Amino acid sequence: METFLFQASIYLAAAVIAVPIAARLGLGSVLGYLAAGIMIGPVLGLVGSETQDLQHVAEFGVVMMLFLIGLELEPRALWAMRHRLIGLGGAQVVLTTLVLTAAAMAMGRPWTEALAIGLALSLSSTAIVLQTLSEKGLMQTGGGRSAFSVLLTQDIAVIPILAALPLLALSVPSRLADDGTTHGTDAGHGDGHGGMTFSLVEGLPGWGVTLVTLGAIAAVILAGIYLTRPVFRYIHLARLREMYTALALLIVVGISFLMMLVGLSPALGAFLAGVVLANSEFRHELESDLEPFKGLFLGLFFITVGAGIDFVAFLADPGDLIGLALLVILAKGMVLYALGKAFKLKGRDQWLFTLGLAQAGEFGFVLISFSLQQNVIPADLGQKMLLVIALSMLITPLLFILYDQLSRRMVETGPTQEPDEIDEVGPVIIAGIGRFGQIVNRLVQASGFKTVVLDHDMQTIQLMRRFGFKGFLGDPTRPELLKAAGLAKAQVLVVALDDPAAAIKLVKYARRERPDIHIVARAHDRNHVFSLYKAGANDIVREMFDGSLRAGRYVLENIGLSEYEAAEAERTFYAHDRYAVRQLAEVWDPDIPASENAAYIARAKELEKELEVALLNRSQDTSKKSA
């Protein structure tokens, strides 16, 4: 017991220390777990041979990950992405595998080892790429969406790859004997330690193996369709939160065990179950119950991988290993660049797609480890490949820095969409036609006034036109576009841009060119309100303020106040807030955070007390009137 607690403390402490540091540095949690394993294993020597046994347990995190991936793959969403998934994603996996397999064979490796290496290295790091794309706001770009499609295809491709790798084994006996019966292999029939062997296909003829395997798959599908609802209703009657977690674990563990009984990968069964349950009303419940376990098991798996890396081998020939990692990145990058060209990616999108996916990924660890277990590749080659994968992932942040540099250089020279020729003017110019600007535009036009709508997003303009609203494509902050839109004669300018900095820039320019124009501006928060106020906006509307105020009125109406009293409280709050914003704008300093501005904090406290007094007085007045 003491040994277990000591080892658990070591692993958990390493994760708690290393992962947050890696996340704050923008390196991703996977690299944090790897670094934690490297520190407690090769560097400090706190853990040893037990990591191999622990890794078998931790691999269950991969099974959970594939179950959760299956839950996300609703058939309709997959169909909508079919061209990029099958075309772009499929081509990336196949072509990269062929290129890397050929390179490995050119280095003298047998085709079976070379193919296993090519398959493992063809996959990219889902965790690192998706996190980086989200942090940089690049997920909705053309390159970001293409990268996501490829990553999704790679996640799906793991299933057949896991199923195919045992066929490449170096010294595994044939599955079918001369008499047509099966004999045990290490492909999921034993515990790997000489313990009891469980199998539903042991000793069956080939046709029997096929029937039992298909029957197990059919059982998973039918159970997901017909048994899930009654079982969840039964669990609901207990009204115990932990029972939902127990059921979620039972689904994954039970299906994984069933797949092992018929000689299939547990990950295949978990993925299949996830897809079956993707449309069920219990999908989010299952996700929330399993997500923490998946994260911990996967984290433990990556720690054991890091702890098991042979640093003696790395220090023996660091140049060779770093060279191999760079060669993998170069080879994958060439394939990705060519595919980007073929699928019409241009400029920054093509470089994001190319550099973002050029590394090897966390599933490479899984496939290399699985290949070692199945005797597909020798141990020394496996250790070298684990080091190459880890090094390529460590280089990934540098690839995104390179993309940032290239992206900045392409701002002026990259291809841009030509703005529309504006052939009409009106008294109202609306810059930005998202959710905020659309409502303003509809109200003004429905009231009989003409508007000129500007937006830089082609899809938004095209969508407007389908619904009968005319808009013009172009950057609303460009002076020549504003001039063409009739800024010199317009009465009102509505600034409804998503980008706070662009909104401030536009307000400043419009106020400088037209001191008499009335500017209505959308603000994201109070700091943005103050900036727009100083820039020269007349009316500033916080995008969440009016909706939140109305929600507050509904609350007051349902906890004892009459509709009249709640409405009066709402009006009082609104009037005081407008006064408070003007007061706070006088002490606001853009160079000092509000939480560190003593004058701002003091005045805010005073205004809050004034609000309480105003609401109390209003309450007393309304009570007297009702009496």
XYZ file of C-alpha atoms in Angstrom:
627
model
C 0.000 0.000 0.000
C 2.817 2.389 0.874
C 4.498 1.723 -2.473
C 1.260 2.410 -4.359
C 0.666 5.675 -2.498
C 4.250 6.762 -3.090
C 4.057 6.048 -6.833
C 0.644 7.724 -7.104
C 1.999 10.810 -5.342
C 4.971 10.964 -7.707
C 2.876 10.712 -10.869
C 0.180 13.134 -9.704
C 2.672 15.681 -8.377
C 4.631 15.570 -11.633
C 1.447 16.172 -13.638
C 0.195 18.959 -11.364
C 3.532 20.787 -11.610
C 4.489 20.264 -15.252
C 1.188 20.441 -17.128
C 0.072 23.928 -15.955
C 3.539 25.278 -16.777
C 3.378 23.797 -20.280
C -0.151 25.135 -20.770
C 0.856 28.652 -19.722
C 3.785 28.522 -22.146
C 1.381 27.563 -24.934
C 2.991 24.138 -25.405
C -0.137 22.087 -24.660
C -0.942 19.528 -21.993
C 0.530 16.584 -23.927
C 3.999 18.092 -23.859
C 3.482 18.855 -20.174
C 2.721 15.220 -19.422
C 5.714 14.103 -21.494
C 7.971 16.529 -19.654
C 6.606 15.275 -16.324
C 7.421 11.694 -17.304
C 10.899 12.654 -18.470
C 11.602 14.410 -15.173
C 10.468 11.582 -12.870
C 11.958 8.867 -15.085
C 15.197 9.441 -16.986
C 16.191 12.653 -15.157
C 15.404 12.032 -11.472
C 14.986 8.239 -11.516
C 11.946 8.305 -9.204
C 10.124 5.627 -11.219
C 11.424 2.541 -12.946
C 10.271 -0.702 -14.520
C 6.739 -0.440 -13.110
C 5.943 2.121 -15.799
C 5.546 -0.688 -18.348
C 2.813 -2.386 -16.294
C 1.200 0.967 -15.556
C 1.176 1.803 -19.243
C -1.153 -1.121 -19.967
C -3.681 0.358 -17.535
C -3.176 3.891 -18.826
C -3.881 2.783 -22.398
C -7.527 2.601 -21.372
C -7.479 6.380 -21.734
C -7.041 5.873 -25.483
C -10.126 3.637 -25.512
C -12.098 6.343 -23.702
C -10.825 8.993 -26.097
C -12.064 7.028 -29.094
C -15.441 6.485 -27.420
C -15.757 10.236 -26.899
C -14.628 10.888 -30.487
C -17.393 8.552 -31.617
C -19.922 10.519 -29.550
C -18.929 13.671 -31.456
C -19.315 12.089 -34.897
C -23.002 12.569 -35.603
C -23.670 10.961 -39.018
C -25.151 14.145 -40.515
C -22.132 16.231 -39.510
C -19.828 13.624 -41.002
C -21.801 13.668 -44.252
C -21.536 17.448 -44.525
C -17.736 17.182 -44.190
C -17.409 14.151 -46.446
C -15.383 15.820 -49.204
C -12.676 17.125 -46.876
C -12.749 14.052 -44.641
C -12.489 11.491 -47.422
C -10.599 13.577 -49.952
C -8.241 15.833 -48.025
C -7.977 13.787 -44.822
C -7.805 10.422 -46.544
C -5.229 11.640 -49.034
C -3.070 13.059 -46.231
C -2.988 9.770 -44.305
C -2.356 7.607 -47.378
C 0.224 9.821 -49.106
C 2.132 10.636 -45.922
C 2.237 6.943 -45.020
C 3.580 6.056 -48.467
C 6.253 8.769 -48.378
C 7.448 7.903 -44.872
C 7.325 4.158 -45.600
C 9.471 4.673 -48.678
C 11.920 6.785 -46.672
C 12.193 4.093 -43.983
C 12.754 1.391 -46.594
C 15.425 3.547 -48.199
C 17.168 3.520 -44.809
C 17.258 -0.277 -44.879
C 14.160 -1.200 -42.870
C 11.977 -4.193 -43.913
C 8.654 -3.225 -45.470
C 6.660 -4.400 -42.448
C 8.619 -2.188 -40.042
C 8.669 0.673 -42.548
C 4.873 0.530 -42.989
C 4.293 0.504 -39.227
C 6.561 3.542 -38.887
C 4.839 5.325 -41.787
C 1.388 4.723 -40.288
C 2.432 5.944 -36.837
C 4.194 9.072 -38.097
C 1.449 10.011 -40.579
C -0.803 11.172 -37.723
C -0.531 14.667 -36.259
C -1.103 15.970 -32.743
C -4.817 16.633 -32.256
C -4.264 18.027 -28.760
C -1.528 20.506 -29.705
C -3.007 21.660 -33.028
C -6.594 22.179 -31.867
C -5.522 23.984 -28.711
C -3.206 26.294 -30.657
C -5.815 27.017 -33.329
C -8.354 27.900 -30.634
C -5.931 30.110 -28.711
C -4.946 32.023 -31.853
C -8.530 32.317 -33.138
C -7.670 30.412 -36.321
C -10.228 27.603 -36.098
C -12.717 29.280 -38.466
C -10.156 30.166 -41.139
C -9.892 28.086 -44.279
C -6.631 26.576 -43.093
C -8.042 25.913 -39.625
C -11.132 24.114 -40.935
C -9.005 22.037 -43.313
C -6.641 21.095 -40.483
C -9.590 20.080 -38.310
C -10.960 17.854 -41.087
C -7.610 16.100 -41.441
C -7.290 15.612 -37.678
C -10.779 14.134 -37.568
C -9.908 11.737 -40.383
C -6.730 10.763 -38.560
C -8.673 10.044 -35.370
C -10.984 7.757 -37.333
C -8.029 6.161 -39.149
C -6.545 5.042 -35.828
C -9.229 2.337 -35.643
C -8.305 0.386 -38.798
C -4.610 1.019 -38.158
C -4.858 -0.594 -34.708
C -6.709 -3.495 -36.256
C -4.129 -3.919 -39.054
C -0.877 -3.600 -37.091
C -0.932 -7.148 -35.619
C -0.916 -8.481 -39.200
C 2.588 -7.010 -39.590
C 3.980 -8.825 -36.547
C 7.504 -10.180 -36.882
C 7.023 -13.520 -35.131
C 3.349 -14.076 -34.355
C 1.961 -17.495 -35.342
C -0.722 -17.724 -37.989
C -4.243 -17.204 -36.752
C -5.630 -20.237 -38.642
C -4.057 -23.650 -38.283
C -4.046 -26.369 -40.917
C -7.289 -27.817 -39.581
C -9.032 -24.463 -39.951
C -9.131 -23.706 -36.217
C -7.752 -20.675 -34.424
C -4.934 -20.725 -31.928
C -4.265 -18.090 -29.346
C -2.167 -15.101 -30.252
C -1.335 -12.067 -28.197
C -3.838 -9.954 -30.116
C -6.131 -9.408 -27.236
C -6.679 -12.958 -25.856
C -4.458 -13.009 -22.863
C -3.385 -10.723 -20.097
C 0.210 -10.623 -21.230
C 1.472 -12.084 -17.924
C 0.625 -15.727 -18.154
C -2.790 -15.306 -16.533
C -6.162 -16.720 -17.541
C -7.049 -16.371 -21.214
C -10.563 -15.331 -22.231
C -11.780 -15.859 -25.772
C -15.043 -16.539 -27.596
C -13.262 -17.577 -30.784
C -10.575 -19.902 -29.463
C -10.725 -23.193 -31.326
C -13.443 -22.075 -33.774
C -13.142 -22.564 -37.532
C -12.627 -19.491 -39.676
C -16.309 -19.099 -40.554
C -17.169 -19.392 -36.877
C -14.751 -16.609 -35.979
C -16.380 -14.384 -38.599
C -19.908 -15.102 -37.348
C -19.031 -14.511 -33.694
C -17.179 -11.280 -34.523
C -20.069 -9.922 -36.595
C -22.482 -10.993 -33.863
C -20.492 -9.046 -31.247
C -20.512 -5.918 -33.411
C -24.253 -6.294 -34.045
C -24.820 -6.726 -30.311
C -23.030 -3.442 -29.597
C -25.126 -1.595 -32.186
C -28.454 -3.090 -31.070
C -27.698 -2.530 -27.397
C -26.874 1.103 -28.112
C -30.140 1.601 -29.962
C -32.586 -0.379 -27.816
C -31.103 -0.840 -24.323
C -29.604 2.570 -23.561
C -32.864 4.368 -22.743
C -34.360 1.742 -20.406
C -31.020 1.312 -18.594
C -30.642 5.072 -18.093
C -34.251 5.280 -16.826
C -33.511 2.485 -14.360
C -30.381 4.284 -13.123
C -32.320 7.550 -12.854
C -34.659 5.987 -10.305
C -31.747 5.619 -7.861
C -31.203 9.416 -7.931
C -27.510 8.920 -7.211
C -25.080 10.955 -9.314
C -22.320 8.382 -9.036
C -24.505 5.745 -10.702
C -24.364 7.673 -13.977
C -20.575 7.645 -13.787
C -20.581 3.933 -12.987
C -22.853 3.226 -15.976
C -20.683 5.282 -18.333
C -17.604 3.347 -17.229
C -19.498 0.044 -17.514
C -20.449 0.817 -21.121
C -16.854 1.473 -22.160
C -15.278 -1.307 -20.094
C -17.903 -3.885 -21.054
C -17.733 -3.167 -24.777
C -13.923 -3.162 -24.688
C -13.910 -6.554 -22.980
C -16.406 -7.943 -25.511
C -14.177 -6.807 -28.373
C -11.181 -8.484 -26.760
C -13.169 -11.721 -26.446
C -13.618 -11.819 -30.228
C -10.071 -10.733 -31.005
C -10.786 -7.135 -32.021
C -9.286 -3.928 -30.713
C -11.089 -2.523 -27.631
C -10.726 0.906 -29.213
C -12.760 -0.277 -32.222
C -15.641 -1.356 -29.997
C -15.541 1.861 -27.972
C -15.540 3.989 -31.111
C -18.428 2.043 -32.586
C -20.456 2.436 -29.395
C -19.758 6.160 -29.374
C -21.048 6.587 -32.930
C -24.194 4.598 -32.098
C -24.889 6.840 -29.082
C -23.991 10.110 -30.856
C -27.650 10.945 -31.515
C -28.972 9.884 -28.113
C -30.170 12.296 -25.442
C -27.586 10.790 -23.055
C -24.609 11.868 -25.140
C -23.681 14.908 -23.040
C -24.179 12.972 -19.801
C -21.742 10.318 -20.995
C -19.234 12.949 -22.110
C -19.296 14.785 -18.788
C -18.931 11.537 -16.831
C -16.035 10.130 -18.856
C -14.069 13.272 -19.714
C -12.157 13.445 -16.381
C -11.265 9.740 -16.548
C -10.168 10.066 -20.157
C -7.964 13.031 -19.314
C -6.347 11.340 -16.330
C -5.779 8.009 -18.071
C -4.371 9.692 -21.173
C -2.225 11.936 -19.015
C -0.944 8.887 -17.165
C -0.255 7.200 -20.492
C 1.821 10.129 -21.760
C 3.681 10.316 -18.444
C 4.599 6.640 -18.729
C 5.748 7.236 -22.312
C 7.962 10.101 -21.169
C 9.263 8.103 -18.219
C 10.081 5.187 -20.496
C 12.065 7.204 -23.063
C 15.658 6.017 -23.238
C 17.651 9.205 -22.745
C 20.869 7.258 -22.851
C 20.041 6.455 -26.478
C 19.223 10.108 -27.160
C 22.469 11.374 -25.644
C 24.348 8.699 -27.550
C 23.268 10.160 -30.893
C 21.245 13.385 -30.478
C 22.133 14.680 -33.944
C 20.696 11.597 -35.656
C 17.438 11.781 -33.684
C 16.950 15.515 -34.193
C 17.727 15.038 -37.881
C 15.081 12.293 -38.128
C 12.514 14.524 -36.412
C 13.231 17.355 -38.853
C 13.084 14.894 -41.756
C 9.620 13.737 -40.627
C 8.428 17.362 -40.406
C 9.881 18.147 -43.833
C 8.361 15.066 -45.490
C 4.931 15.657 -43.963
C 5.140 19.351 -44.776
C 5.812 18.634 -48.463
C 2.791 16.323 -48.676
C 0.581 18.823 -46.827
C 1.721 21.720 -49.022
C 0.944 19.755 -52.182
C -2.495 18.766 -50.840
C -3.182 22.373 -49.892
C -2.466 23.409 -53.467
C -4.682 20.632 -54.825
C -7.581 21.650 -52.569
C -7.320 25.346 -53.462
C -5.827 26.624 -50.190
C -3.904 29.867 -50.658
C -1.635 32.233 -48.781
C -1.866 32.100 -45.012
C -4.414 29.267 -45.060
C -2.007 27.028 -46.945
C 0.892 27.765 -44.600
C -1.304 27.244 -41.532
C -2.431 23.895 -42.921
C 1.134 22.892 -43.815
C 3.006 23.973 -40.684
C 0.211 23.170 -38.247
C 0.028 19.464 -39.133
C 3.687 18.735 -39.927
C 4.498 17.122 -36.581
C 3.885 13.570 -35.397
C 1.208 13.203 -32.742
C 0.093 11.577 -29.533
C -1.503 8.690 -31.414
C 1.973 7.965 -32.741
C 2.932 7.045 -29.162
C -0.074 4.753 -29.006
C 0.701 3.059 -32.326
C 4.424 2.671 -31.639
C 3.709 1.220 -28.182
C 1.090 -1.098 -29.671
C 3.548 -2.125 -32.387
C 6.106 -3.018 -29.724
C 3.543 -5.116 -27.846
C 2.549 -6.913 -31.051
C 6.205 -7.519 -31.988
C 5.826 -5.492 -35.196
C 9.009 -3.475 -34.657
C 12.076 -4.237 -32.520
C 12.539 -2.542 -29.163
C 15.502 -0.365 -30.177
C 13.627 1.015 -33.196
C 10.537 1.630 -31.034
C 12.538 3.685 -28.550
C 14.072 5.708 -31.355
C 10.625 6.398 -32.889
C 9.211 7.486 -29.516
C 12.040 9.996 -29.238
C 11.476 11.227 -32.805
C 7.749 11.733 -32.146
C 8.427 13.595 -28.895
C 11.014 15.838 -30.576
C 8.670 16.665 -33.469
C 5.967 17.657 -30.973
C 8.429 19.808 -29.067
C 9.268 21.604 -32.322
C 5.579 22.348 -33.070
C 5.414 25.686 -31.170
C 8.320 26.882 -33.330
C 6.340 25.968 -36.458
C 3.425 28.126 -35.309
C 5.845 30.991 -34.588
C 7.144 30.573 -38.143
C 3.539 30.710 -39.393
C 2.971 33.965 -37.483
C 6.026 35.491 -39.140
C 4.951 34.371 -42.608
C 1.396 35.533 -41.964
C 2.517 39.046 -41.055
C 4.588 39.286 -44.235
C 1.620 38.173 -46.324
C -0.718 40.854 -44.991
C 0.179 43.237 -47.775
C 1.050 40.779 -50.519
C -1.442 37.969 -49.905
C -4.558 37.601 -52.075
C -7.531 39.662 -50.906
C -11.160 39.865 -51.937
C -11.864 42.975 -53.993
C -14.414 45.243 -52.285
C -17.766 45.866 -53.956
C -18.408 49.029 -55.933
C -20.868 51.017 -53.836
C -23.552 52.437 -56.119
C -25.903 54.022 -53.568
C -25.833 56.169 -50.441
C -28.224 56.750 -47.571
C -28.671 58.681 -44.333
C -27.530 55.710 -42.224
C -24.287 53.757 -42.635
C -24.048 50.448 -40.735
C -20.502 49.086 -40.391
C -20.692 45.401 -39.445
C -23.702 43.207 -40.030
C -23.364 40.438 -37.462
C -26.061 39.635 -34.893
C -25.965 43.190 -33.518
C -25.911 45.038 -36.827
C -28.618 42.865 -38.373
C -31.213 43.905 -35.776
C -30.348 47.589 -36.204
C -30.547 47.292 -40.000
C -33.905 45.496 -39.997
C -35.482 48.016 -37.600
C -34.257 51.072 -39.519
C -35.199 49.689 -42.945
C -38.610 48.491 -41.746
C -39.234 52.016 -40.447
C -38.779 53.388 -43.965
C -35.204 54.679 -43.870
C -32.447 53.737 -46.274
C -29.224 52.146 -44.995
C -25.830 51.400 -46.521
C -24.422 48.198 -45.012
C -20.682 47.423 -45.034
C -18.994 44.220 -43.897
C -15.682 42.506 -44.645
C -17.077 38.935 -44.555
C -18.188 37.586 -47.938
C -20.365 34.811 -46.477
C -22.284 37.290 -44.308
C -22.968 39.595 -47.256
C -24.095 36.685 -49.426
C -26.388 35.413 -46.674
C -27.964 38.876 -46.340
C -28.621 39.021 -50.051
C -30.400 35.655 -49.990
C -32.863 37.147 -47.504
C -33.383 40.285 -49.565
C -31.085 42.711 -47.717
C -28.461 44.496 -49.779
C -24.965 44.913 -48.401
C -21.518 45.787 -49.729
C -18.315 43.825 -49.227
C -15.310 45.742 -47.929
C -13.346 46.785 -44.860
C -15.452 49.469 -43.116
C -12.323 51.062 -41.600
C -10.914 51.970 -45.039
C -11.365 55.697 -45.738
C -12.058 55.260 -49.463
C -14.849 52.777 -48.739
C -16.483 55.099 -46.201
C -16.240 57.961 -48.675
C -17.942 55.863 -51.367
C -20.642 54.877 -48.867
C -21.546 58.545 -48.382
C -19.868 59.423 -45.090
C -19.748 63.080 -46.143
C -23.577 63.321 -46.217
C -24.746 60.590 -43.814
C -26.622 61.576 -40.680
C -25.879 58.495 -38.555
C -23.011 56.001 -38.463
C -23.612 52.699 -36.673
C -20.361 50.972 -35.645
C -21.211 47.301 -35.013
C -17.830 45.659 -35.661
C -16.727 42.503 -33.839
C -13.145 43.741 -33.457
C -12.959 46.285 -30.582
C -9.763 47.894 -31.916
C -11.254 48.304 -35.405
C -14.380 49.874 -33.882
C -12.307 52.463 -32.014
C -10.288 53.194 -35.162
C -13.466 53.734 -37.186
C -15.050 56.021 -34.585
C -11.919 58.178 -34.396
C -11.713 58.510 -38.166
C -15.418 59.289 -38.595
C -15.363 61.907 -35.807
C -12.297 63.544 -37.327
C -13.819 63.661 -40.822
C -17.345 64.530 -39.740
C -17.513 66.333 -36.362
C -21.300 66.679 -36.765
C -22.238 63.070 -37.562
C -24.074 61.072 -34.896
C -22.189 57.874 -34.052
C -23.895 54.885 -32.432
C -21.307 52.292 -31.382
C -21.456 48.728 -30.111
C -19.270 48.054 -27.059
C -18.084 44.720 -25.723
C -17.541 45.792 -22.110
C -17.053 48.861 -19.920
C -13.431 49.359 -20.892
C -14.507 49.382 -24.519
C -17.257 51.883 -23.595
C -14.656 54.256 -22.140
C -12.435 53.922 -25.233
C -15.335 54.609 -27.594
C -16.429 57.546 -25.442
C -12.989 59.131 -25.697
C -12.871 58.346 -29.426
C -16.006 60.421 -29.996
C -19.050 58.085 -30.055
C -22.374 59.691 -29.125
C -24.428 56.653 -28.108
C -22.625 53.565 -26.854
C -24.528 50.308 -26.442
C -23.037 47.444 -24.472
C -24.058 44.339 -26.370
C -25.116 42.375 -23.244
C -26.411 45.235 -21.098
C -30.006 45.647 -22.288
C -30.676 41.904 -22.386
C -29.217 41.422 -18.899
C -31.250 44.345 -17.552
C -34.457 42.887 -18.931
C -33.601 39.489 -17.425
C -33.107 41.223 -14.067
C -36.564 42.797 -14.370
C -38.094 39.349 -14.941
C -36.370 38.115 -11.772
C -37.824 41.001 -9.732
C -41.308 40.317 -11.106
C -41.113 36.721 -9.909
C -39.780 37.301 -6.384
C -42.456 39.665 -5.122
C -42.406 42.958 -7.064
C -45.276 43.999 -9.290
C -44.670 44.598 -12.985
C -44.791 48.349 -12.373
C -42.320 48.201 -9.463
C -39.918 45.987 -11.438
C -40.137 48.314 -14.451
C -39.411 51.348 -12.262
C -36.396 49.572 -10.745
C -35.182 48.771 -14.265
C -35.545 52.409 -15.365
C -33.740 53.645 -12.245
C -30.875 51.208 -12.758
C -30.601 52.176 -16.438
C -30.496 55.912 -15.718
C -27.961 55.501 -12.918
C -25.751 53.231 -15.050
C -25.558 55.852 -17.820
C -24.608 58.446 -15.204
C -22.072 56.055 -13.617
C -20.387 55.321 -16.938
C -19.875 59.041 -17.586
C -18.486 59.514 -14.089
C -16.121 56.553 -14.301
C -14.927 57.624 -17.744
C -13.394 60.698 -16.105
C -11.139 58.599 -13.829
C -10.515 55.709 -16.233
C -6.941 55.353 -17.473
C -6.301 53.034 -20.451
C -2.760 52.377 -19.218
C -3.865 51.184 -15.753
C -6.066 48.076 -15.232
C -9.334 48.978 -13.505
C -8.489 46.583 -10.659
C -5.327 48.644 -9.931
C -6.776 52.134 -10.476
C -7.410 53.475 -6.946
C -9.450 56.478 -8.092
C -11.607 54.275 -10.325
C -12.261 51.765 -7.525
C -13.134 54.497 -5.007
C -15.553 56.206 -7.381
C -17.141 52.856 -8.343
C -17.844 52.098 -4.680
C -19.423 55.529 -4.202
C -21.613 55.053 -7.263
C -22.730 51.618 -6.069
C -23.927 53.118 -2.782
C -25.725 55.856 -4.706
C -27.462 53.153 -6.779
C -28.680 51.387 -3.634
C -30.079 54.657 -2.285
C -31.746 55.480 -5.613
C -33.413 52.073 -5.807
C -34.549 52.288 -2.184
C -36.072 55.735 -2.746
C -37.767 54.553 -5.947
C -39.193 51.567 -4.058
C -40.628 53.803 -1.360
C -42.133 56.184 -3.957
C -43.831 53.367 -5.871
C -45.169 51.896 -2.620
C -46.753 55.255 -1.683
C -48.323 55.593 -5.144
C -49.781 52.075 -5.017
C -51.131 52.739 -1.502
